[in-house]
């Protein structure tokens, strides 16, 4: 009879099934029972290699936790529900869920998380690019998946984060296209014909984000100190089910068959017909009687720096006072229909402005002002940063006005102008090579002959002597 092996020592043996088996003691499980891991191989050298690798992971504290590993789909659900939801802002969490449902789960969701390989991710990214997704979209998916796998690695569910082995596609940074000073004035002249003039003065003239502008409340406007405090922002969030069975709740709205080739039901949809529902669809939360956490919602800005007070230009104060008086008149006209939200920019019934309608109005104003199409960010924050730079404001001050956390971010918002660059290089050239002075008038050559002859000049010299 062989002596008993010491504690924590592994055992290797040839089984009756013809396979070599190895058992490694890793410690104890959460319930106190021994944690013994099993490996098998066709040959003795191979099983020894597997056992040594498992022992090395145990000694370095990198061994995966015991138990069957979840699929990527199951782990992403756990990560977003129990982990990411504690840290992410609501809008960011909605974006994570959207990319998980539409890209990660269809691409690699069925793989077990410990069997996921770098090649699986590369094929998924390639398929997304071939389907027409922008490289920036693929990079966002990569970051979401990489973060989820990083948490799984920290908790020893997997031995390695394979997303770190993959290089996502490179992204060309979108070039800013801010208004020129003439375009900004033309835009505000077009906005002056509308009741939302003050909203665009704040957006273009002070560089506020759309959500910050629409979420601005009178309680955080100090007209005496001439300060705006953007403590809240207005965002549209995705509705969530509040019932026990989301699949049954949306039963009447499920569509499992694709639309016919010439569908008329979704003719007005910008993105075409919606995709058919999955067999276990849990969408349609907007129709749930107990829906929650959706619609237009006031949320905190993303960073603490974004909530810093911003000085109001003194010339804007009279406009704000007039705007407040007009809002009081609207409140009296609406009567009982008025819904008080204390927002600076509201609809005739007191509700906040809809971001979608606000974006559509921006596009209309561009057309009325004769300005070519561009993003809302170009016409607000990028424009404010660029014009401040043209007026001679230094970069740290622009960073404070735009409430950025890093000056490198501010530099991306400020676009140089060609006429300013040309003037700067003219002054640089004059510094190194000063302009030449006007030529000094020297003696001029005469073309008239002197009346004296050579003999007369010689006689004159003799008299002087």
Tab-separated table of C-alpha atoms in Angstrom:
chain	number	residue	atom	x	y	z
A	1	UNK	CA	0.000	0.000	0.000
A	2	UNK	CA	1.470	3.394	-1.080
A	3	UNK	CA	1.965	6.006	1.636
A	4	UNK	CA	-0.510	8.925	1.855
A	5	UNK	CA	0.510	11.972	-0.168
A	6	UNK	CA	1.123	15.231	1.701
A	7	UNK	CA	-1.504	17.951	1.693
A	8	UNK	CA	-1.720	20.124	-1.467
A	9	UNK	CA	0.290	17.561	-3.466
A	10	UNK	CA	-1.197	16.552	-6.812
A	11	UNK	CA	-1.839	12.988	-7.952
A	12	UNK	CA	-1.426	11.518	-11.450
A	13	UNK	CA	-2.624	8.056	-12.493
A	14	UNK	CA	-3.688	6.014	-15.528
A	15	UNK	CA	-7.376	5.270	-15.431
A	16	UNK	CA	-9.227	2.149	-16.574
A	17	UNK	CA	-10.626	4.172	-19.486
A	18	UNK	CA	-7.131	4.509	-21.010
A	19	UNK	CA	-6.794	8.232	-20.154
A	20	UNK	CA	-4.231	9.761	-17.827
A	21	UNK	CA	-5.879	11.682	-15.000
A	22	UNK	CA	-4.509	14.396	-12.738
A	23	UNK	CA	-6.089	15.862	-9.603
A	24	UNK	CA	-4.844	19.086	-8.045
A	25	UNK	CA	-5.854	20.433	-4.638
A	26	UNK	CA	-6.517	24.170	-5.031
A	27	UNK	CA	-7.745	24.934	-1.505
A	28	UNK	CA	-11.286	24.981	-0.167
A	29	UNK	CA	-14.593	26.109	-1.680
A	30	UNK	CA	-16.865	28.716	-0.182
A	31	UNK	CA	-18.794	26.022	1.695
A	32	UNK	CA	-15.582	24.650	3.293
A	33	UNK	CA	-15.273	21.491	1.194
A	34	UNK	CA	-11.973	20.681	-0.585
A	35	UNK	CA	-11.494	22.240	-4.009
A	36	UNK	CA	-10.000	19.469	-6.148
A	37	UNK	CA	-9.592	20.127	-9.875
A	38	UNK	CA	-9.464	17.397	-12.480
A	39	UNK	CA	-7.462	17.253	-15.701
A	40	UNK	CA	-7.053	14.421	-18.200
A	41	UNK	CA	-4.862	13.700	-21.236
A	42	UNK	CA	-3.898	10.895	-23.613
A	43	UNK	CA	-0.269	10.691	-22.481
A	44	UNK	CA	1.667	10.998	-19.246
A	45	UNK	CA	3.858	13.969	-20.373
A	46	UNK	CA	0.761	15.884	-21.421
A	47	UNK	CA	-1.057	15.306	-18.124
A	48	UNK	CA	2.050	16.357	-16.207
A	49	UNK	CA	2.174	19.581	-18.200
A	50	UNK	CA	-1.489	20.323	-17.453
A	51	UNK	CA	-1.067	19.575	-13.755
A	52	UNK	CA	2.031	21.806	-13.485
A	53	UNK	CA	0.205	24.639	-15.224
A	54	UNK	CA	-2.713	24.366	-12.792
A	55	UNK	CA	-0.315	24.264	-9.826
A	56	UNK	CA	1.475	27.366	-11.138
A	57	UNK	CA	-1.821	29.246	-11.391
A	58	UNK	CA	-2.682	28.149	-7.841
A	59	UNK	CA	0.665	29.276	-6.430
A	60	UNK	CA	0.446	32.662	-8.202
A	61	UNK	CA	-3.152	33.185	-7.079
A	62	UNK	CA	-4.443	33.282	-10.679
A	63	UNK	CA	-6.416	30.059	-10.738
A	64	UNK	CA	-10.025	30.392	-11.998
A	65	UNK	CA	-12.724	29.982	-9.390
A	66	UNK	CA	-14.411	26.615	-9.022
A	67	UNK	CA	-17.685	25.806	-10.763
A	68	UNK	CA	-18.988	25.692	-14.320
A	69	UNK	CA	-18.192	28.866	-16.228
A	70	UNK	CA	-21.057	30.926	-17.677
A	71	UNK	CA	-21.498	31.781	-21.334
A	72	UNK	CA	-20.616	35.247	-22.595
A	73	UNK	CA	-24.338	36.029	-22.811
A	74	UNK	CA	-24.959	35.007	-19.195
A	75	UNK	CA	-21.904	36.875	-17.902
A	76	UNK	CA	-22.791	40.082	-19.773
A	77	UNK	CA	-26.247	39.971	-18.184
A	78	UNK	CA	-24.699	39.549	-14.735
A	79	UNK	CA	-22.117	42.270	-15.372
A	80	UNK	CA	-24.606	44.871	-16.593
A	81	UNK	CA	-27.296	44.097	-14.013
A	82	UNK	CA	-25.245	43.690	-10.843
A	83	UNK	CA	-21.883	45.402	-11.477
A	84	UNK	CA	-21.978	48.109	-14.144
A	85	UNK	CA	-25.337	49.473	-12.989
A	86	UNK	CA	-23.748	50.553	-9.680
A	87	UNK	CA	-21.223	52.842	-11.398
A	88	UNK	CA	-22.434	53.867	-14.856
A	89	UNK	CA	-24.710	56.798	-15.568
A	90	UNK	CA	-28.177	55.787	-16.812
A	91	UNK	CA	-27.554	56.877	-20.405
A	92	UNK	CA	-24.231	55.022	-20.547
A	93	UNK	CA	-25.859	51.912	-19.107
A	94	UNK	CA	-28.544	52.060	-21.812
A	95	UNK	CA	-25.798	52.231	-24.437
A	96	UNK	CA	-24.024	49.211	-22.889
A	97	UNK	CA	-27.251	47.193	-22.946
A	98	UNK	CA	-27.980	48.178	-26.549
A	99	UNK	CA	-24.573	47.114	-27.867
A	100	UNK	CA	-24.678	43.920	-25.807
A	101	UNK	CA	-28.083	42.883	-27.202
A	102	UNK	CA	-27.395	43.874	-30.806
A	103	UNK	CA	-23.703	43.019	-31.247
A	104	UNK	CA	-22.008	41.036	-28.468
A	105	UNK	CA	-24.654	38.364	-27.846
A	106	UNK	CA	-25.327	37.598	-31.549
A	107	UNK	CA	-21.563	37.553	-32.204
A	108	UNK	CA	-20.011	35.551	-29.338
A	109	UNK	CA	-22.824	35.093	-26.805
A	110	UNK	CA	-22.944	31.266	-27.018
A	111	UNK	CA	-19.255	30.769	-26.222
A	112	UNK	CA	-18.361	29.739	-22.703
A	113	UNK	CA	-16.463	32.620	-21.149
A	114	UNK	CA	-13.375	30.516	-20.382
A	115	UNK	CA	-13.333	29.094	-23.935
A	116	UNK	CA	-13.524	32.473	-25.664
A	117	UNK	CA	-10.571	33.058	-27.988
A	118	UNK	CA	-9.101	36.171	-29.575
A	119	UNK	CA	-9.995	34.777	-33.009
A	120	UNK	CA	-13.679	34.790	-32.047
A	121	UNK	CA	-13.545	38.519	-31.323
A	122	UNK	CA	-11.630	39.300	-34.506
A	123	UNK	CA	-14.219	37.467	-36.616
A	124	UNK	CA	-17.036	39.324	-34.848
A	125	UNK	CA	-15.387	42.703	-35.480
A	126	UNK	CA	-14.791	41.818	-39.114
A	127	UNK	CA	-18.453	40.838	-39.539
A	128	UNK	CA	-19.588	44.111	-37.930
A	129	UNK	CA	-17.444	46.166	-40.305
A	130	UNK	CA	-18.718	44.185	-43.304
A	131	UNK	CA	-22.291	44.850	-42.136
A	132	UNK	CA	-21.673	48.596	-42.397
A	133	UNK	CA	-20.923	49.531	-38.791
A	134	UNK	CA	-18.513	52.428	-38.308
A	135	UNK	CA	-15.081	51.626	-36.805
A	136	UNK	CA	-15.945	53.851	-33.827
A	137	UNK	CA	-18.975	51.631	-33.117
A	138	UNK	CA	-16.792	48.502	-33.190
A	139	UNK	CA	-14.293	50.144	-30.814
A	140	UNK	CA	-17.102	50.898	-28.328
A	141	UNK	CA	-18.241	47.257	-28.464
A	142	UNK	CA	-14.653	46.154	-27.874
A	143	UNK	CA	-14.320	48.394	-24.813
A	144	UNK	CA	-17.572	47.151	-23.298
A	145	UNK	CA	-16.613	43.504	-23.771
A	146	UNK	CA	-13.057	44.114	-22.569
A	147	UNK	CA	-14.327	45.761	-19.380
A	148	UNK	CA	-16.688	42.862	-18.664
A	149	UNK	CA	-13.897	40.304	-19.208
A	150	UNK	CA	-11.554	42.347	-17.005
A	151	UNK	CA	-13.997	42.045	-14.110
A	152	UNK	CA	-14.325	38.302	-14.775
A	153	UNK	CA	-10.531	37.998	-14.681
A	154	UNK	CA	-10.312	39.924	-11.412
A	155	UNK	CA	-12.804	37.538	-9.854
A	156	UNK	CA	-10.874	34.533	-11.181
A	157	UNK	CA	-13.753	33.340	-13.343
A	158	UNK	CA	-11.321	33.237	-16.274
A	159	UNK	CA	-7.559	32.973	-16.389
A	160	UNK	CA	-6.988	35.668	-19.031
A	161	UNK	CA	-8.778	38.593	-20.627
A	162	UNK	CA	-8.583	37.668	-24.322
A	163	UNK	CA	-9.822	41.125	-25.377
A	164	UNK	CA	-6.369	42.487	-24.493
A	165	UNK	CA	-4.923	40.270	-27.232
A	166	UNK	CA	-7.060	41.897	-29.941
A	167	UNK	CA	-6.418	45.219	-31.647
A	168	UNK	CA	-9.726	46.915	-32.512
A	169	UNK	CA	-9.993	48.849	-35.771
A	170	UNK	CA	-8.383	52.265	-35.845
A	171	UNK	CA	-10.714	55.253	-35.734
A	172	UNK	CA	-10.174	58.526	-37.554
A	173	UNK	CA	-11.126	61.359	-35.225
A	174	UNK	CA	-14.095	63.343	-36.507
A	175	UNK	CA	-12.927	66.793	-37.514
A	176	UNK	CA	-14.769	69.643	-35.854
A	177	UNK	CA	-16.666	72.018	-38.120
A	178	UNK	CA	-17.649	75.010	-35.941
A	179	UNK	CA	-19.434	78.135	-37.091
A	180	UNK	CA	-17.381	81.087	-38.211
A	181	UNK	CA	-18.131	84.359	-36.463
A	182	UNK	CA	-20.296	85.439	-39.417
A	183	UNK	CA	-22.157	82.103	-39.451
A	184	UNK	CA	-22.777	82.259	-35.689
A	185	UNK	CA	-24.327	85.712	-36.053
A	186	UNK	CA	-26.438	84.556	-39.011
A	187	UNK	CA	-27.625	81.532	-37.014
A	188	UNK	CA	-28.732	83.662	-34.057
A	189	UNK	CA	-30.433	86.137	-36.407
A	190	UNK	CA	-32.503	83.238	-37.743
A	191	UNK	CA	-33.212	82.060	-34.181
A	192	UNK	CA	-34.389	85.563	-33.206
A	193	UNK	CA	-37.595	84.918	-35.152
A	194	UNK	CA	-38.501	82.037	-32.814
A	195	UNK	CA	-39.523	81.918	-29.143
A	196	UNK	CA	-36.510	79.667	-28.426
A	197	UNK	CA	-33.959	82.423	-29.086
A	198	UNK	CA	-32.553	82.333	-25.540
A	199	UNK	CA	-31.979	78.596	-25.755
A	200	UNK	CA	-29.706	79.077	-28.787
A	201	UNK	CA	-27.935	82.061	-27.263
A	202	UNK	CA	-26.942	79.845	-24.322
A	203	UNK	CA	-26.009	76.928	-26.568
A	204	UNK	CA	-23.962	78.833	-29.140
A	205	UNK	CA	-22.739	81.734	-27.012
A	206	UNK	CA	-21.785	79.772	-23.892
A	207	UNK	CA	-20.999	76.299	-25.239
A	208	UNK	CA	-23.521	74.332	-23.164
A	209	UNK	CA	-24.312	70.754	-24.117
A	210	UNK	CA	-27.828	70.040	-25.340
A	211	UNK	CA	-28.811	68.083	-22.220
A	212	UNK	CA	-27.364	70.762	-19.935
A	213	UNK	CA	-29.228	73.540	-21.756
A	214	UNK	CA	-32.594	71.761	-21.766
A	215	UNK	CA	-32.117	70.644	-18.136
A	216	UNK	CA	-31.198	74.108	-16.831
A	217	UNK	CA	-33.500	75.189	-13.958
A	218	UNK	CA	-34.267	78.625	-12.578
A	219	UNK	CA	-33.189	77.511	-9.107
A	220	UNK	CA	-29.610	77.302	-10.433
A	221	UNK	CA	-29.632	80.625	-12.324
A	222	UNK	CA	-28.197	83.498	-10.261
A	223	UNK	CA	-28.912	86.704	-12.164
A	224	UNK	CA	-27.377	88.903	-9.451
A	225	UNK	CA	-24.067	87.037	-9.413
A	226	UNK	CA	-24.410	86.421	-13.196
A	227	UNK	CA	-23.841	82.654	-12.926
A	228	UNK	CA	-25.299	79.493	-14.467
A	229	UNK	CA	-24.967	76.308	-12.400
A	230	UNK	CA	-25.584	73.271	-14.653
A	231	UNK	CA	-26.440	70.865	-11.822
A	232	UNK	CA	-28.801	68.743	-13.963
A	233	UNK	CA	-29.175	67.615	-17.540
A	234	UNK	CA	-32.181	66.335	-19.465
A	235	UNK	CA	-31.835	62.919	-21.126
A	236	UNK	CA	-34.125	60.397	-22.763
A	237	UNK	CA	-33.663	56.973	-21.141
A	238	UNK	CA	-34.912	53.574	-22.224
A	239	UNK	CA	-37.950	52.282	-20.334
A	240	UNK	CA	-37.550	49.153	-18.197
A	241	UNK	CA	-40.144	46.562	-17.279
A	242	UNK	CA	-41.513	46.731	-13.770
A	243	UNK	CA	-43.461	43.462	-14.030
A	244	UNK	CA	-42.390	39.935	-13.144
A	245	UNK	CA	-42.503	38.438	-16.688
A	246	UNK	CA	-41.284	40.903	-19.371
A	247	UNK	CA	-41.796	38.353	-22.183
A	248	UNK	CA	-45.485	37.859	-21.433
A	249	UNK	CA	-45.955	41.584	-20.803
A	250	UNK	CA	-45.008	42.460	-24.381
A	251	UNK	CA	-46.837	39.505	-25.930
A	252	UNK	CA	-49.196	41.520	-28.134
A	253	UNK	CA	-46.257	43.462	-29.634
A	254	UNK	CA	-43.967	40.537	-30.482
A	255	UNK	CA	-43.151	40.121	-34.184
A	256	UNK	CA	-41.304	36.921	-35.023
A	257	UNK	CA	-41.519	37.162	-38.828
A	258	UNK	CA	-39.591	39.726	-40.909
A	259	UNK	CA	-41.497	42.419	-42.801
A	260	UNK	CA	-42.370	41.831	-46.474
A	261	UNK	CA	-40.087	43.394	-49.121
A	262	UNK	CA	-42.338	46.427	-49.702
A	263	UNK	CA	-43.495	47.082	-46.142
A	264	UNK	CA	-45.755	50.104	-45.691
A	265	UNK	CA	-46.170	49.838	-41.908
A	266	UNK	CA	-42.683	51.224	-41.251
A	267	UNK	CA	-42.412	53.485	-44.282
A	268	UNK	CA	-41.569	56.521	-42.149
A	269	UNK	CA	-38.842	54.786	-40.125
A	270	UNK	CA	-35.417	56.319	-40.794
A	271	UNK	CA	-33.603	53.047	-40.066
A	272	UNK	CA	-35.999	50.853	-42.028
A	273	UNK	CA	-38.120	48.023	-40.680
A	274	UNK	CA	-37.259	46.839	-37.141
A	275	UNK	CA	-35.696	43.430	-36.730
A	276	UNK	CA	-37.955	40.495	-35.745
A	277	UNK	CA	-38.170	39.655	-32.041
A	278	UNK	CA	-36.240	36.735	-30.589
A	279	UNK	CA	-38.126	33.788	-29.141
A	280	UNK	CA	-37.399	35.020	-25.621
A	281	UNK	CA	-37.922	38.729	-26.365
A	282	UNK	CA	-38.169	40.951	-23.287
A	283	UNK	CA	-38.410	44.296	-25.104
A	284	UNK	CA	-41.484	46.551	-25.420
A	285	UNK	CA	-41.019	47.916	-21.906
A	286	UNK	CA	-42.577	51.224	-23.030
A	287	UNK	CA	-45.986	49.487	-23.040
A	288	UNK	CA	-45.549	47.899	-19.596
A	289	UNK	CA	-48.173	49.186	-17.096
A	290	UNK	CA	-45.483	49.232	-14.401
A	291	UNK	CA	-42.680	50.653	-16.559
A	292	UNK	CA	-39.911	52.594	-14.806
A	293	UNK	CA	-36.680	54.576	-15.222
A	294	UNK	CA	-37.420	55.783	-18.758
A	295	UNK	CA	-38.556	58.729	-20.835
A	296	UNK	CA	-37.311	62.280	-20.366
A	297	UNK	CA	-35.428	62.281	-17.071
A	298	UNK	CA	-33.283	64.760	-15.147
A	299	UNK	CA	-29.877	63.197	-14.436
A	300	UNK	CA	-26.628	64.472	-12.983
A	301	UNK	CA	-23.850	65.472	-15.427
A	302	UNK	CA	-21.193	62.864	-16.087
A	303	UNK	CA	-18.348	64.486	-14.131
A	304	UNK	CA	-18.101	66.796	-11.133
A	305	UNK	CA	-16.278	69.370	-13.276
A	306	UNK	CA	-19.321	69.576	-15.561
A	307	UNK	CA	-21.323	71.046	-12.646
A	308	UNK	CA	-19.013	74.033	-12.159
A	309	UNK	CA	-20.658	77.455	-12.358
A	310	UNK	CA	-20.307	79.335	-15.646
A	311	UNK	CA	-20.315	83.165	-15.756
A	312	UNK	CA	-23.146	84.722	-17.756
A	313	UNK	CA	-22.067	87.497	-20.155
A	314	UNK	CA	-23.593	90.745	-18.803
A	315	UNK	CA	-25.255	91.527	-22.145
A	316	UNK	CA	-27.264	88.281	-21.817
A	317	UNK	CA	-28.906	89.347	-18.540
A	318	UNK	CA	-31.627	91.565	-20.113
A	319	UNK	CA	-32.501	88.755	-22.523
A	320	UNK	CA	-32.860	86.325	-19.609
A	321	UNK	CA	-35.092	88.746	-17.697
A	322	UNK	CA	-37.349	89.169	-20.747
A	323	UNK	CA	-37.388	85.408	-21.259
A	324	UNK	CA	-38.516	84.860	-17.669
A	325	UNK	CA	-41.301	87.418	-18.074
A	326	UNK	CA	-42.505	85.657	-21.234
A	327	UNK	CA	-42.523	82.342	-19.376
A	328	UNK	CA	-44.667	83.841	-16.609
A	329	UNK	CA	-47.143	84.981	-19.266
A	330	UNK	CA	-47.224	81.437	-20.694
A	331	UNK	CA	-47.898	80.029	-17.206
A	332	UNK	CA	-50.900	82.329	-16.750
A	333	UNK	CA	-52.228	81.488	-20.226
A	334	UNK	CA	-51.916	77.718	-19.636
A	335	UNK	CA	-53.741	77.836	-16.302
A	336	UNK	CA	-54.444	74.352	-14.925
A	337	UNK	CA	-52.697	72.694	-17.881
A	338	UNK	CA	-49.325	74.052	-16.700
A	339	UNK	CA	-46.893	71.365	-15.436
A	340	UNK	CA	-44.275	72.952	-13.224
A	341	UNK	CA	-40.706	71.668	-13.765
A	342	UNK	CA	-38.851	74.942	-13.026
A	343	UNK	CA	-36.917	74.623	-16.315
A	344	UNK	CA	-35.554	77.705	-18.044
A	345	UNK	CA	-36.582	76.467	-21.507
A	346	UNK	CA	-39.976	74.791	-21.699
A	347	UNK	CA	-42.999	74.071	-23.897
A	348	UNK	CA	-46.213	76.142	-23.665
A	349	UNK	CA	-47.507	73.754	-20.957
A	350	UNK	CA	-44.361	73.932	-18.786
A	351	UNK	CA	-42.848	70.591	-19.761
A	352	UNK	CA	-39.148	70.471	-20.770
A	353	UNK	CA	-38.284	70.761	-24.455
A	354	UNK	CA	-37.994	67.434	-26.274
A	355	UNK	CA	-34.348	66.814	-27.356
A	356	UNK	CA	-35.574	65.338	-30.647
A	357	UNK	CA	-37.647	68.427	-31.463
A	358	UNK	CA	-34.725	70.608	-30.362
A	359	UNK	CA	-32.388	68.797	-32.773
A	360	UNK	CA	-34.909	69.138	-35.618
A	361	UNK	CA	-35.162	72.886	-34.920
A	362	UNK	CA	-31.364	73.182	-35.107
A	363	UNK	CA	-31.427	71.666	-38.593
A	364	UNK	CA	-34.201	74.053	-39.655
A	365	UNK	CA	-32.226	77.064	-38.398
A	366	UNK	CA	-29.173	75.937	-40.360
A	367	UNK	CA	-31.237	75.926	-43.536
A	368	UNK	CA	-32.818	79.302	-42.777
A	369	UNK	CA	-29.429	80.872	-42.055
A	370	UNK	CA	-27.909	79.433	-45.250
A	371	UNK	CA	-25.330	77.350	-43.354
A	372	UNK	CA	-24.246	73.942	-44.603
A	373	UNK	CA	-25.290	70.892	-42.578
A	374	UNK	CA	-23.280	70.005	-39.472
A	375	UNK	CA	-23.564	68.400	-36.047
A	376	UNK	CA	-25.259	70.037	-33.076
A	377	UNK	CA	-21.974	69.878	-31.152
A	378	UNK	CA	-20.248	71.796	-33.959
A	379	UNK	CA	-22.797	74.591	-33.644
A	380	UNK	CA	-22.530	74.858	-29.873
A	381	UNK	CA	-19.467	73.715	-27.912
A	382	UNK	CA	-17.003	73.649	-30.809
A	383	UNK	CA	-18.193	77.073	-31.951
A	384	UNK	CA	-17.924	78.589	-28.460
A	385	UNK	CA	-14.418	77.207	-27.924
A	386	UNK	CA	-13.174	78.319	-31.334
A	387	UNK	CA	-14.558	81.872	-31.124
A	388	UNK	CA	-13.147	82.290	-27.597
A	389	UNK	CA	-9.751	81.296	-28.980
A	390	UNK	CA	-10.098	83.783	-31.852
A	391	UNK	CA	-10.902	86.530	-29.341
A	392	UNK	CA	-7.553	85.908	-27.642
A	393	UNK	CA	-8.738	83.866	-24.626
A	394	UNK	CA	-6.034	81.462	-23.419
A	395	UNK	CA	-6.562	77.704	-23.434
A	396	UNK	CA	-6.810	77.163	-19.618
A	397	UNK	CA	-9.608	79.740	-19.426
A	398	UNK	CA	-11.469	78.070	-22.317
A	399	UNK	CA	-11.088	74.761	-20.471
A	400	UNK	CA	-12.767	76.286	-17.402
A	401	UNK	CA	-15.620	77.757	-19.449
A	402	UNK	CA	-16.285	74.477	-21.263
A	403	UNK	CA	-15.745	72.564	-17.988
A	404	UNK	CA	-13.327	69.997	-19.359
A	405	UNK	CA	-11.228	67.860	-17.011
A	406	UNK	CA	-8.149	67.845	-19.290
A	407	UNK	CA	-6.742	70.575	-21.499
A	408	UNK	CA	-6.047	68.018	-24.242
A	409	UNK	CA	-9.803	67.586	-24.535
A	410	UNK	CA	-10.232	71.346	-24.915
A	411	UNK	CA	-7.689	71.448	-27.735
A	412	UNK	CA	-9.847	69.003	-29.693
A	413	UNK	CA	-12.760	71.417	-29.368
A	414	UNK	CA	-10.840	74.445	-30.643
A	415	UNK	CA	-10.240	74.605	-34.384
A	416	UNK	CA	-7.682	76.945	-35.857
A	417	UNK	CA	-8.712	79.317	-38.609
A	418	UNK	CA	-6.705	79.634	-41.828
A	419	UNK	CA	-6.722	83.448	-41.794
A	420	UNK	CA	-5.375	83.476	-38.235
A	421	UNK	CA	-2.657	80.992	-39.183
A	422	UNK	CA	-1.705	83.103	-42.181
A	423	UNK	CA	-1.449	86.248	-40.068
A	424	UNK	CA	0.571	84.415	-37.411
A	425	UNK	CA	3.067	83.105	-39.974
A	426	UNK	CA	3.363	86.603	-41.501
A	427	UNK	CA	4.368	87.971	-38.113
A	428	UNK	CA	6.764	85.038	-37.607
A	429	UNK	CA	8.449	85.782	-40.918
A	430	UNK	CA	8.824	89.469	-40.080
A	431	UNK	CA	10.472	88.500	-36.784
A	432	UNK	CA	13.218	86.482	-38.472
A	433	UNK	CA	13.587	88.568	-41.649
A	434	UNK	CA	12.635	92.208	-41.009
A	435	UNK	CA	11.342	94.019	-44.072
A	436	UNK	CA	14.167	95.771	-45.928
A	437	UNK	CA	14.458	99.535	-45.442
A	438	UNK	CA	13.806	101.811	-48.449
A	439	UNK	CA	16.997	102.353	-50.484
A	440	UNK	CA	19.034	105.486	-49.663
A	441	UNK	CA	19.429	107.959	-52.534
A	442	UNK	CA	23.126	107.961	-53.574
A	443	UNK	CA	25.021	110.142	-56.049
A	444	UNK	CA	23.492	110.204	-59.460
A	445	UNK	CA	25.504	109.931	-62.643
A	446	UNK	CA	25.570	113.121	-64.766
A	447	UNK	CA	25.388	112.949	-68.488
A	448	UNK	CA	26.410	116.567	-69.203
A	449	UNK	CA	30.061	117.325	-70.025
A	450	UNK	CA	31.921	119.875	-67.848
A	451	UNK	CA	32.708	123.121	-69.705
A	452	UNK	CA	36.328	123.123	-68.415
A	453	UNK	CA	39.022	121.723	-70.617
A	454	UNK	CA	41.959	119.712	-69.298
A	455	UNK	CA	44.366	122.631	-69.794
A	456	UNK	CA	42.090	125.007	-67.865
A	457	UNK	CA	41.941	122.670	-64.887
A	458	UNK	CA	45.755	122.337	-64.812
A	459	UNK	CA	46.198	126.130	-64.899
A	460	UNK	CA	43.730	126.482	-61.991
A	461	UNK	CA	45.761	124.040	-59.880
A	462	UNK	CA	48.988	125.948	-60.552
A	463	UNK	CA	47.396	129.211	-59.374
A	464	UNK	CA	46.316	127.567	-56.091
A	465	UNK	CA	49.879	126.474	-55.396
